[in-house]
Short mmCIF file of C-alpha atoms in Angstrom, two decimals:
data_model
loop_
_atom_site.label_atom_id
_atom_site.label_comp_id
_atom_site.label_asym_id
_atom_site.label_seq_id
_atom_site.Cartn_x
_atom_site.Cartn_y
_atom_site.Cartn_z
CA UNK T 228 -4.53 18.80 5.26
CA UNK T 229 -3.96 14.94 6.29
CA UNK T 230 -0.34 14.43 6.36
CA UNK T 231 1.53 11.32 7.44
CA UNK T 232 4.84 12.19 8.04
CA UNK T 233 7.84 9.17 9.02
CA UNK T 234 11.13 8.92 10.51
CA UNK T 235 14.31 8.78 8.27
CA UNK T 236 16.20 5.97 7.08
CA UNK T 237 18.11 3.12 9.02
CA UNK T 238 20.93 1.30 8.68
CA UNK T 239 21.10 -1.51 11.15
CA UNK T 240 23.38 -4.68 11.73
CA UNK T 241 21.79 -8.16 11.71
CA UNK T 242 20.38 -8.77 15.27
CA UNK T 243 19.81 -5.53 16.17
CA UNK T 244 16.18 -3.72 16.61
CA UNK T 245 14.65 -0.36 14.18
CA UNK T 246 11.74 1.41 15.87
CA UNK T 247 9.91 3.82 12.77
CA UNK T 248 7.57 6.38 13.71
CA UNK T 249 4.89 7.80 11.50
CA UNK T 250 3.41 10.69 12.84
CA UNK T 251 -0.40 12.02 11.75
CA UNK T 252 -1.89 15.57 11.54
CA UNK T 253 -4.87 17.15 9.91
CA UNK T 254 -7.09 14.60 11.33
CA UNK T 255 -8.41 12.96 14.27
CA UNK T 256 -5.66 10.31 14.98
CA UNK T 257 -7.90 7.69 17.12
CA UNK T 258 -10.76 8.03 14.28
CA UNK T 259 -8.82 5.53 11.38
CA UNK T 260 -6.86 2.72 11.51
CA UNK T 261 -3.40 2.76 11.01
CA UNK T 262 -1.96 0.21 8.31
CA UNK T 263 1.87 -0.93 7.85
CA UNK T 264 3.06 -2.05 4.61
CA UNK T 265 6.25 -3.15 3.30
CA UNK T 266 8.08 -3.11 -0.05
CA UNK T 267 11.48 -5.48 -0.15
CA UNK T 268 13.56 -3.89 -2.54
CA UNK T 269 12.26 -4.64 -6.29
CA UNK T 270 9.41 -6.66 -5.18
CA UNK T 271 5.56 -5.83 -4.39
CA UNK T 272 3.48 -4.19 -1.78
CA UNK T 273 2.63 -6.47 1.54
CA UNK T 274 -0.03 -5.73 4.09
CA UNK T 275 2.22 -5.87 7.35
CA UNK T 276 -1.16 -5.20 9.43
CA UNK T 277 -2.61 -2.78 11.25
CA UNK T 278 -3.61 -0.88 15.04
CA UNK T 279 -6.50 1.13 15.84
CA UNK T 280 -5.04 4.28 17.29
CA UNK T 281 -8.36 4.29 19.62
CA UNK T 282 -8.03 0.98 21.72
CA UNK T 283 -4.37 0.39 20.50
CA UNK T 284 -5.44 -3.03 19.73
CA UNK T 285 -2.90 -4.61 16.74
CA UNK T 286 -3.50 -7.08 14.04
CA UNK T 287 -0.80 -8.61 12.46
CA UNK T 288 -0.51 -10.38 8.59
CA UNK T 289 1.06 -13.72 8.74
CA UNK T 290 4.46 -13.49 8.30
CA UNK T 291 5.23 -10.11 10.91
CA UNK T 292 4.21 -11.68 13.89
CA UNK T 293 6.08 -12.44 17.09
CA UNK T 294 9.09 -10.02 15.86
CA UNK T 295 7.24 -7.22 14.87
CA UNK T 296 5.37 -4.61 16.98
CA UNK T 297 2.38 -2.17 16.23
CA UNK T 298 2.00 0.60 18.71
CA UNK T 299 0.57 4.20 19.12
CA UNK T 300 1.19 7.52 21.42
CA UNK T 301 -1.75 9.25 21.15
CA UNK T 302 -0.50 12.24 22.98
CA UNK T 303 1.61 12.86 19.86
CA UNK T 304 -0.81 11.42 17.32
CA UNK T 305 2.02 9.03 16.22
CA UNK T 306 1.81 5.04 15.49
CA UNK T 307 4.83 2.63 15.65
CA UNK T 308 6.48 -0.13 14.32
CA UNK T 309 9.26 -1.99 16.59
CA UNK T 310 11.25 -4.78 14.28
CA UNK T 311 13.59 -6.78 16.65
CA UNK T 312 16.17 -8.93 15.66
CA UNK T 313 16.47 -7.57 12.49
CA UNK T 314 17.58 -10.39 9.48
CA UNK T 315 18.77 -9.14 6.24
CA UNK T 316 15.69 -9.95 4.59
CA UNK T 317 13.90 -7.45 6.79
CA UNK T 318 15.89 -4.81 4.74
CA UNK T 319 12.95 -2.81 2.50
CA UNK T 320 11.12 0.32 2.77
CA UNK T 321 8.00 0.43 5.28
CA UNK T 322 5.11 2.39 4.75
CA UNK T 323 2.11 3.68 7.15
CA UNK T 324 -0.93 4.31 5.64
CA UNK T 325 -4.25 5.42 6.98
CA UNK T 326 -7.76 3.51 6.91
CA UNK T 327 -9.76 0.97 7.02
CA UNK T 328 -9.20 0.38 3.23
CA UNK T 329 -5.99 1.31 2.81
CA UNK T 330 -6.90 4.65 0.96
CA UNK T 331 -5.47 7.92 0.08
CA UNK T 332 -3.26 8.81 2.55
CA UNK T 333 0.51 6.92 3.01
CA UNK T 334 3.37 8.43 4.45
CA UNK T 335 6.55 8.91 2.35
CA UNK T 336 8.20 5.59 3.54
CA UNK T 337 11.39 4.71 5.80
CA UNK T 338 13.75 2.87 4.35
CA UNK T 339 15.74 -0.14 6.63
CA UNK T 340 18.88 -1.41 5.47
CA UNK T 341 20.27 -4.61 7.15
CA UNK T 342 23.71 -5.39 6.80
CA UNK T 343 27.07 -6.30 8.74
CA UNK N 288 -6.42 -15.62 2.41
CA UNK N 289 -7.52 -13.42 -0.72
CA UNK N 290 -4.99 -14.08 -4.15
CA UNK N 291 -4.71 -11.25 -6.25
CA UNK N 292 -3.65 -12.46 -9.96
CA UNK N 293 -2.81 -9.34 -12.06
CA UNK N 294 -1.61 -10.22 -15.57
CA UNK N 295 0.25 -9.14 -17.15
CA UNK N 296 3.37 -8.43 -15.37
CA UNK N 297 5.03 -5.85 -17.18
CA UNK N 298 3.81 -3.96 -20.37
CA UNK N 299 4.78 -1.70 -23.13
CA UNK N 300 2.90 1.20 -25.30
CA UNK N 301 3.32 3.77 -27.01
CA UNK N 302 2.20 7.48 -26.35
CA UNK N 303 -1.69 7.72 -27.21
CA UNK N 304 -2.00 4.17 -26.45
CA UNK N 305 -5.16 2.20 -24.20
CA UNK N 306 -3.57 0.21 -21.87
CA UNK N 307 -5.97 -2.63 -19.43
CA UNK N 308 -4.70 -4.16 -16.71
CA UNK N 309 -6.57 -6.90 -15.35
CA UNK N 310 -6.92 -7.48 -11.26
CA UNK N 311 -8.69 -11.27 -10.28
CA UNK N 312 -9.48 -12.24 -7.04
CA UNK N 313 -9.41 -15.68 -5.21
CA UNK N 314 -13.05 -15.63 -4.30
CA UNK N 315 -15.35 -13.50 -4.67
CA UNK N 316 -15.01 -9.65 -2.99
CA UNK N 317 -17.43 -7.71 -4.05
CA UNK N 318 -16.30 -4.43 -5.40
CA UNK N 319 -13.70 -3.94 -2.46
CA UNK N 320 -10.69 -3.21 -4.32
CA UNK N 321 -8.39 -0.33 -4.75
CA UNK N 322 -6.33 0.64 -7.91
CA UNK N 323 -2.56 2.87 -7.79
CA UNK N 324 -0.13 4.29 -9.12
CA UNK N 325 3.61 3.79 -7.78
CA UNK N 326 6.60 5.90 -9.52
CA UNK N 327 10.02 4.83 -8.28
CA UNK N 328 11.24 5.97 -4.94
CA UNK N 329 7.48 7.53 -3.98
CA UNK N 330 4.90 5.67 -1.71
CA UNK N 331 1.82 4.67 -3.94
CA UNK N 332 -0.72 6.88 -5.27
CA UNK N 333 -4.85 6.16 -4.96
CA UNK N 334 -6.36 6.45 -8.25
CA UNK N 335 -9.16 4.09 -7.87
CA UNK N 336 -11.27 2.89 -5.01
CA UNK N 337 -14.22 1.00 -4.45
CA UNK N 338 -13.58 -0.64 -8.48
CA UNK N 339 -14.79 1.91 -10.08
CA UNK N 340 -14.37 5.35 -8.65
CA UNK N 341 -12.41 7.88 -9.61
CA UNK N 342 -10.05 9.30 -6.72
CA UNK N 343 -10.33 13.39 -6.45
CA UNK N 344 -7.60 15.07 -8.77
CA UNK N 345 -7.27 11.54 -10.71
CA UNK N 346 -6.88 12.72 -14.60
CA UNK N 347 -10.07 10.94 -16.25
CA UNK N 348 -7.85 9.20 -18.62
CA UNK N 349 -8.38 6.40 -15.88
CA UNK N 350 -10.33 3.96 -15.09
CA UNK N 351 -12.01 1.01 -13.80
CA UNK N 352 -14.59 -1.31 -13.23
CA UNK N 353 -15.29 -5.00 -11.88
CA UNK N 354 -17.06 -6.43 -9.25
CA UNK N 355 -17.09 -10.18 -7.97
CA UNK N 356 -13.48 -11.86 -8.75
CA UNK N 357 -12.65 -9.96 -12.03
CA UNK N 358 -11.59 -6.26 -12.54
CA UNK N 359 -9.68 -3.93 -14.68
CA UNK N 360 -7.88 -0.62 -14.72
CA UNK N 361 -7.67 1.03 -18.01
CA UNK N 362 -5.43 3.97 -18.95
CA UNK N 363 -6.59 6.09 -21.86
CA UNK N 364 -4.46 8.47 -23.91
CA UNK N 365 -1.65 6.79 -22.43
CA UNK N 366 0.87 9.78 -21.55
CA UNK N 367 4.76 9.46 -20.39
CA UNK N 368 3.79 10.67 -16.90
CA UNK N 369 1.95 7.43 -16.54
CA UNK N 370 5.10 5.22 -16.15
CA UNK N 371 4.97 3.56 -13.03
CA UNK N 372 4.01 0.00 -11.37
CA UNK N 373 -0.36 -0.35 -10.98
CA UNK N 374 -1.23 -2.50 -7.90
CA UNK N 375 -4.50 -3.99 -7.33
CA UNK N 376 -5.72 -4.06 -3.86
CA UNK N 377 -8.66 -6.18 -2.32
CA UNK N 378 -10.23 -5.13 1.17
CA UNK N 379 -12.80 -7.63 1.09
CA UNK N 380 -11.08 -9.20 3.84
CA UNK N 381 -8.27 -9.84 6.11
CA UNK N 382 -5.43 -9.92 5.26
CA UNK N 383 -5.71 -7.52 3.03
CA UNK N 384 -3.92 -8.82 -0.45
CA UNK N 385 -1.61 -6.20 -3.34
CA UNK N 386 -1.52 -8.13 -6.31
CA UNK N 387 2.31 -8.19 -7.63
CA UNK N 388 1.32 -5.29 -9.67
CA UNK N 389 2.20 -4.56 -13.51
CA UNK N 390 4.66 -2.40 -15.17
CA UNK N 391 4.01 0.34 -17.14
CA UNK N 392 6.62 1.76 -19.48
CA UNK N 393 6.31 4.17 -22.95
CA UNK N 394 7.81 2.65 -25.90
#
């Protein structure tokens, strides 16, 4: 069965950079897109952007580019996201999630706290 | 980029209840959009995609239908398992746009 499993949670200091892993199984990892979505704490659901496991290509939403980084290790059928110099405001949970519409498969989320 | 209004906000009804939630788009998307389910603490939960199709194991109590800039998602026979925050979701294009999503709660 398609599972989408992530890394824990993180507690990181202002500055400082989180690197959350989502690994896939039960599918072919280079065949769907890999979304990123975060959720600030009491707020919504926002489309971070995605890769495409096959070329590795990225797109990124307005808003998470420059210090934010999609990547993928195919050899362990596992996408990343790199956040460097983390601000307090980055502090929410992040969520992968699989396809080119965003369906039915999401991994449990990481949660990032930032705080000194 | 795609706005996703979705009135109201927050709701309230009882056990047995209908319940509509209403999803509009900025322009018009076709039939490209998504409807869950999010209980506290959990990642959200497909029930709808395409605007009108029922997700596999999705009790038929739900629904939904739209196409163009204005949908809704209905719950029938609302039940105490249904509390939880519905988002819309458009894939019409990129970015792809949640609207702020509506909360559910029994009375």
């Amino acid at each position: 069965q398609v599972q989408l499993v992530q890394s824990g949670s993180e507690v990181k200091k202002p500055g400082a950079s989180v690197k959350i892993s989502c690994k896939a199984s039960g599918y072919t990892f280079s065949d769907s897109l890999m979304n990123w979505v975060r959720q600030a704490p009491g707020q919504g659901l926002e489309w971070m952007g995605w890769i495409n496991p096959n070329t590795g290509n990225p797109t990124y939403a307005q808003g998470f580019t420059g210090r934010f980084v999609f990547s993928v290790d195919t050899s362990v059928n596992t996408a990343y996201v790199q956040i460097s110099s983390l601000k307090p405001e980055d502090s929410a949970v992040y969520y992968c999630a699989r396809g080119f519409t965003i369906g039915d498969f999401w991994g449990q989320g990481t949660p990032v706290t930032v705080s000194s | 980029d795609i706005q996703m209004t979705q009135p109201p906000s927050s709701l309230s009804a009882s056990v047995g209840d209908r319940v509509t939630i209403t999803c509009q788009a900025s322009q018009d998307i076709s039939n490209h959009v998504n409807w869950y389910q999010q209980k506290p603490g959990k990642a959200p939960n497909l029930l709808i995609y395409d605007a009108s199709n029922l997700h596999s194991g999705v009790p038929s109590r739900f629904s939904a239908t739209g196409s163009g800039t204005d949908f809704s998602f209905t719950i029938n026979n609302l039940q105490p398992e249904d509390v939880a925050t519905y988002y819309c979701l458009q894939y019409h294009n990129l970015p792809r746009t949640f609207g702020p999503g509506t909360k559910v709660d029994v009375k």
